[in-house]
PDB file of C-alpha atoms in Angstrom:
ATOM      1  CA  MET A   1      91.601 106.964 113.670  1.00  0.00           C
ATOM      2  CA  LYS A   2      89.304 107.625 116.561  1.00  0.00           C
ATOM      3  CA  ALA A   3      89.117 111.070 118.029  1.00  0.00           C
ATOM      4  CA  LEU A   4      89.529 112.198 121.563  1.00  0.00           C
ATOM      5  CA  TYR A   5      91.165 110.129 124.145  1.00  0.00           C
ATOM      6  CA  ASP A   6      92.433 112.857 126.466  1.00  0.00           C
ATOM      7  CA  GLY A   7      92.274 115.436 123.659  1.00  0.00           C
ATOM      8  CA  SER A   8      94.450 113.738 121.022  1.00  0.00           C
ATOM      9  CA  MET A   9      93.934 111.585 117.965  1.00  0.00           C
ATOM     10  CA  PHE A  10      94.645 107.893 118.509  1.00  0.00           C
ATOM     11  CA  THR A  11      94.464 104.766 116.368  1.00  0.00           C
ATOM     12  CA  LYS A  12      92.564 101.687 117.559  1.00  0.00           C
ATOM     13  CA  SER A  13      95.778 100.001 118.681  1.00  0.00           C
ATOM     14  CA  GLN A  14      96.810 103.099 120.637  1.00  0.00           C
ATOM     15  CA  LEU A  15      93.412 103.131 122.353  1.00  0.00           C
ATOM     16  CA  ARG A  16      93.781  99.427 123.172  1.00  0.00           C
ATOM     17  CA  ARG A  17      97.230 100.048 124.684  1.00  0.00           C
ATOM     18  CA  GLN A  18      95.914 102.983 126.722  1.00  0.00           C
ATOM     19  CA  LYS A  19      93.082 100.849 128.117  1.00  0.00           C
ATOM     20  CA  ALA A  20      95.550  98.073 129.013  1.00  0.00           C
ATOM     21  CA  ILE A  21      97.685 100.597 130.910  1.00  0.00           C
ATOM     22  CA  GLU A  22      94.621 101.784 132.810  1.00  0.00           C
ATOM     23  CA  LYS A  23      93.717  98.176 133.708  1.00  0.00           C
ATOM     24  CA  GLY A  24      97.285  97.545 134.887  1.00  0.00           C
ATOM     25  CA  VAL A  25      98.013  94.738 132.424  1.00  0.00           C
ATOM     26  CA  CYS A  26     100.660  94.153 129.753  1.00  0.00           C
ATOM     27  CA  VAL A  27      99.980  96.237 126.621  1.00  0.00           C
ATOM     28  CA  GLN A  28     100.972  93.331 124.379  1.00  0.00           C
ATOM     29  CA  CYS A  29      99.314  90.209 125.792  1.00  0.00           C
ATOM     30  CA  GLU A  30      96.836  92.028 128.074  1.00  0.00           C
ATOM     31  CA  LYS A  31      97.094  89.178 130.596  1.00  0.00           C
ATOM     32  CA  ALA A  32      99.976  89.489 133.040  1.00  0.00           C
ATOM     33  CA  PRO A  33     100.887  92.597 135.014  1.00  0.00           C
ATOM     34  CA  PRO A  34     103.726  94.590 133.474  1.00  0.00           C
ATOM     35  CA  GLU A  35     107.262  94.744 134.853  1.00  0.00           C
ATOM     36  CA  GLU A  36     107.782  97.608 137.287  1.00  0.00           C
ATOM     37  CA  GLY A  37     108.327 100.817 135.316  1.00  0.00           C
ATOM     38  CA  LYS A  38     107.497  99.071 132.009  1.00  0.00           C
ATOM     39  CA  ARG A  39     104.398  98.548 129.901  1.00  0.00           C
ATOM     40  CA  ARG A  40     105.000  94.887 129.057  1.00  0.00           C
ATOM     41  CA  CYS A  41     105.224  91.726 131.170  1.00  0.00           C
ATOM     42  CA  THR A  42     108.450  89.750 131.512  1.00  0.00           C
ATOM     43  CA  SER A  43     107.651  87.172 128.822  1.00  0.00           C
ATOM     44  CA  CYS A  44     106.567  89.816 126.298  1.00  0.00           C
ATOM     45  CA  LEU A  45     109.716  91.850 127.010  1.00  0.00           C
ATOM     46  CA  ARG A  46     111.883  88.780 126.396  1.00  0.00           C
ATOM     47  CA  TYR A  47     110.017  88.056 123.174  1.00  0.00           C
ATOM     48  CA  MET A  48     110.436  91.667 121.951  1.00  0.00           C
ATOM     49  CA  VAL A  49     114.189  91.636 122.633  1.00  0.00           C
ATOM     50  CA  GLN A  50     114.618  88.411 120.648  1.00  0.00           C
ATOM     51  CA  TYR A  51     112.375  89.658 117.841  1.00  0.00           C
ATOM     52  CA  ASN A  52     114.226  92.975 117.582  1.00  0.00           C
ATOM     53  CA  LYS A  53     117.635  91.258 117.470  1.00  0.00           C
ATOM     54  CA  LYS A  54     116.479  88.795 114.853  1.00  0.00           C
ATOM     55  CA  ASN A  55     114.886  91.491 112.645  1.00  0.00           C
ATOM     56  CA  ALA A  56     117.245  94.414 113.265  1.00  0.00           C
ATOM     57  CA  ALA A  57     118.256  94.629 109.598  1.00  0.00           C
ATOM     58  CA  VAL A  58     114.651  95.430 108.689  1.00  0.00           C
ATOM     59  CA  ILE A  59     113.559  97.335 111.802  1.00  0.00           C
ATOM     60  CA  GLU A  60     116.398  99.867 112.104  1.00  0.00           C
ATOM     61  CA  PRO A  61     116.069 101.405 108.605  1.00  0.00           C
ATOM     62  CA  ARG A  62     112.289 101.657 109.095  1.00  0.00           C
ATOM     63  CA  LYS A  63     112.731 103.394 112.448  1.00  0.00           C
ATOM     64  CA  LYS A  64     115.236 105.809 110.963  1.00  0.00           C
ATOM     65  CA  GLU A  65     112.935 106.621 108.038  1.00  0.00           C
ATOM     66  CA  TYR A  66     109.923 107.066 110.339  1.00  0.00           C
ATOM     67  CA  ARG A  67     111.804 109.478 112.607  1.00  0.00           C
ATOM     68  CA  LYS A  68     113.026 111.437 109.601  1.00  0.00           C
ATOM     69  CA  LYS A  69     109.463 111.711 108.253  1.00  0.00           C
ATOM     70  CA  LEU A  70     108.148 112.677 111.695  1.00  0.00           C
ATOM     71  CA  ARG A  71     110.665 115.527 111.932  1.00  0.00           C
ATOM     72  CA  ILE A  72     109.764 116.739 108.419  1.00  0.00           C
ATOM     73  CA  ASP A  73     106.022 116.615 109.227  1.00  0.00           C
ATOM     74  CA  VAL A  74     106.481 118.708 112.372  1.00  0.00           C
ATOM     75  CA  ILE A  75     108.704 121.267 110.653  1.00  0.00           C
ATOM     76  CA  GLU A  76     106.178 121.591 107.823  1.00  0.00           C
ATOM     77  CA  LYS A  77     103.386 121.969 110.385  1.00  0.00           C
ATOM     78  CA  TYR A  78     105.239 124.975 111.831  1.00  0.00           C
ATOM     79  CA  GLY A  79     105.840 126.677 108.484  1.00  0.00           C
ATOM     80  CA  GLY A  80     108.552 124.687 106.739  1.00  0.00           C
ATOM     81  CA  LYS A  81     111.046 127.547 106.445  1.00  0.00           C
ATOM     82  CA  CYS A  82     113.189 129.710 108.692  1.00  0.00           C
ATOM     83  CA  GLU A  83     111.250 132.587 110.241  1.00  0.00           C
ATOM     84  CA  CYS A  84     114.300 134.884 110.037  1.00  0.00           C
ATOM     85  CA  CYS A  85     116.074 134.216 106.732  1.00  0.00           C
ATOM     86  CA  GLY A  86     113.600 132.043 104.805  1.00  0.00           C
ATOM     87  CA  GLU A  87     115.890 128.995 104.470  1.00  0.00           C
ATOM     88  CA  ALA A  88     113.725 126.073 103.337  1.00  0.00           C
ATOM     89  CA  ARG A  89     116.155 123.133 103.099  1.00  0.00           C
ATOM     90  CA  ILE A  90     114.903 120.681 105.688  1.00  0.00           C
ATOM     91  CA  GLU A  91     118.443 119.554 106.609  1.00  0.00           C
ATOM     92  CA  PHE A  92     119.142 122.993 108.119  1.00  0.00           C
ATOM     93  CA  LEU A  93     115.859 123.573 109.965  1.00  0.00           C
ATOM     94  CA  ALA A  94     114.935 123.047 113.613  1.00  0.00           C
ATOM     95  CA  ILE A  95     112.060 123.848 115.959  1.00  0.00           C
ATOM     96  CA  ASP A  96     112.910 126.774 118.242  1.00  0.00           C
ATOM     97  CA  HIS A  97     111.282 128.004 121.437  1.00  0.00           C
ATOM     98  CA  LYS A  98     110.542 131.701 120.900  1.00  0.00           C
ATOM     99  CA  ASN A  99     110.961 132.447 124.622  1.00  0.00           C
ATOM    100  CA  GLN A 100     114.232 130.490 124.833  1.00  0.00           C
ATOM    101  CA  ASP A 101     112.744 128.138 127.420  1.00  0.00           C
ATOM    102  CA  GLY A 102     113.309 124.840 125.606  1.00  0.00           C
ATOM    103  CA  ASN A 103     115.594 123.551 128.348  1.00  0.00           C
ATOM    104  CA  VAL A 104     112.772 123.959 130.894  1.00  0.00           C
ATOM    105  CA  GLU A 105     110.342 121.977 128.726  1.00  0.00           C
ATOM    106  CA  ARG A 106     112.932 119.242 128.047  1.00  0.00           C
ATOM    107  CA  ARG A 107     113.595 118.839 131.791  1.00  0.00           C
ATOM    108  CA  GLN A 108     109.863 118.612 132.496  1.00  0.00           C
ATOM    109  CA  LEU A 109     109.296 116.023 129.764  1.00  0.00           C
ATOM    110  CA  PHE A 110     112.461 113.945 129.966  1.00  0.00           C
ATOM    111  CA  GLY A 111     114.130 114.705 133.287  1.00  0.00           C
ATOM    112  CA  ARG A 112     117.889 115.040 133.160  1.00  0.00           C
ATOM    113  CA  ASN A 113     118.050 112.834 130.061  1.00  0.00           C
ATOM    114  CA  ASP A 114     118.109 115.327 127.197  1.00  0.00           C
ATOM    115  CA  SER A 115     117.822 112.757 124.384  1.00  0.00           C
ATOM    116  CA  GLY A 116     114.063 112.871 123.913  1.00  0.00           C
ATOM    117  CA  SER A 117     113.803 114.620 120.535  1.00  0.00           C
ATOM    118  CA  TYR A 118     111.802 111.752 118.999  1.00  0.00           C
ATOM    119  CA  SER A 119     109.256 111.821 121.825  1.00  0.00           C
ATOM    120  CA  TRP A 120     109.101 115.597 121.643  1.00  0.00           C
ATOM    121  CA  TYR A 121     108.478 115.610 117.873  1.00  0.00           C
ATOM    122  CA  LEU A 122     105.806 112.949 118.354  1.00  0.00           C
ATOM    123  CA  LYS A 123     104.146 115.126 121.004  1.00  0.00           C
ATOM    124  CA  LEU A 124     104.299 118.169 118.698  1.00  0.00           C
ATOM    125  CA  LYS A 125     102.759 116.200 115.848  1.00  0.00           C
ATOM    126  CA  ARG A 126      99.840 115.031 117.991  1.00  0.00           C
ATOM    127  CA  GLU A 127      99.004 118.326 119.661  1.00  0.00           C
ATOM    128  CA  ASN A 128      97.714 121.549 118.135  1.00  0.00           C
ATOM    129  CA  LYS A 129     100.200 124.035 116.733  1.00  0.00           C
ATOM    130  CA  ARG A 130     101.762 126.049 119.548  1.00  0.00           C
ATOM    131  CA  ASP A 131     102.349 129.804 119.438  1.00  0.00           C
ATOM    132  CA  ASP A 132     105.574 129.605 121.455  1.00  0.00           C
ATOM    133  CA  LEU A 133     107.419 127.601 118.779  1.00  0.00           C
ATOM    134  CA  GLN A 134     108.853 128.545 115.397  1.00  0.00           C
ATOM    135  CA  VAL A 135     111.085 127.121 112.682  1.00  0.00           C
ATOM    136  CA  LEU A 136     114.627 128.490 112.476  1.00  0.00           C
ATOM    137  CA  CYS A 137     117.639 127.361 110.489  1.00  0.00           C
ATOM    138  CA  GLN A 138     120.653 126.310 112.522  1.00  0.00           C
ATOM    139  CA  ASN A 139     122.503 129.587 111.787  1.00  0.00           C
ATOM    140  CA  CYS A 140     119.615 131.795 112.928  1.00  0.00           C
ATOM    141  CA  ASN A 141     118.980 129.551 115.927  1.00  0.00           C
ATOM    142  CA  ILE A 142     122.588 129.882 117.106  1.00  0.00           C
ATOM    143  CA  ALA A 143     122.668 133.617 116.372  1.00  0.00           C
ATOM    144  CA  LYS A 144     119.494 134.027 118.425  1.00  0.00           C
ATOM    145  CA  SER A 145     121.070 132.063 121.255  1.00  0.00           C
ATOM    146  CA  PHE A 146     124.336 134.032 121.253  1.00  0.00           C
ATOM    147  CA  TYR A 147     123.175 137.509 120.251  1.00  0.00           C
ATOM    148  CA  GLY A 148     119.436 137.532 121.013  1.00  0.00           C
ATOM    149  CA  ARG A 149     118.526 138.007 117.335  1.00  0.00           C
ATOM    150  CA  CYS A 150     119.236 136.479 113.953  1.00  0.00           C
TER     151      CYS A 150
END
């Protein structure tokens, strides 16, 4: 990994993609301009769709496992157990905004689409540990939401 490309850690391929974006070319072939609102050109997008359909049986379980590991890594980074009750089973834990302003951050990052948990966990993994976040179990998280405390 190389350090520091706008303050984060990036691999060589991530640096290459970032440079392609800056040049205004496709991140895959680095030749044609990308489709509007996309990072790949038309031919590379078509190729990726075909490739993903053909290899879905292999790709989907890998994606699921990666996202699961990403979530575990972030929760461990923030303490790995509930701040209120001490619950440590990963299935019950979640990242909580201490100031109850998670909806504001989600709107800023993802707009009205609220389904960006993968992108958010990826962002949390890459950046330094934040003081406004904590780990809570689902019970304490809901109690905090309803009653202001767990």
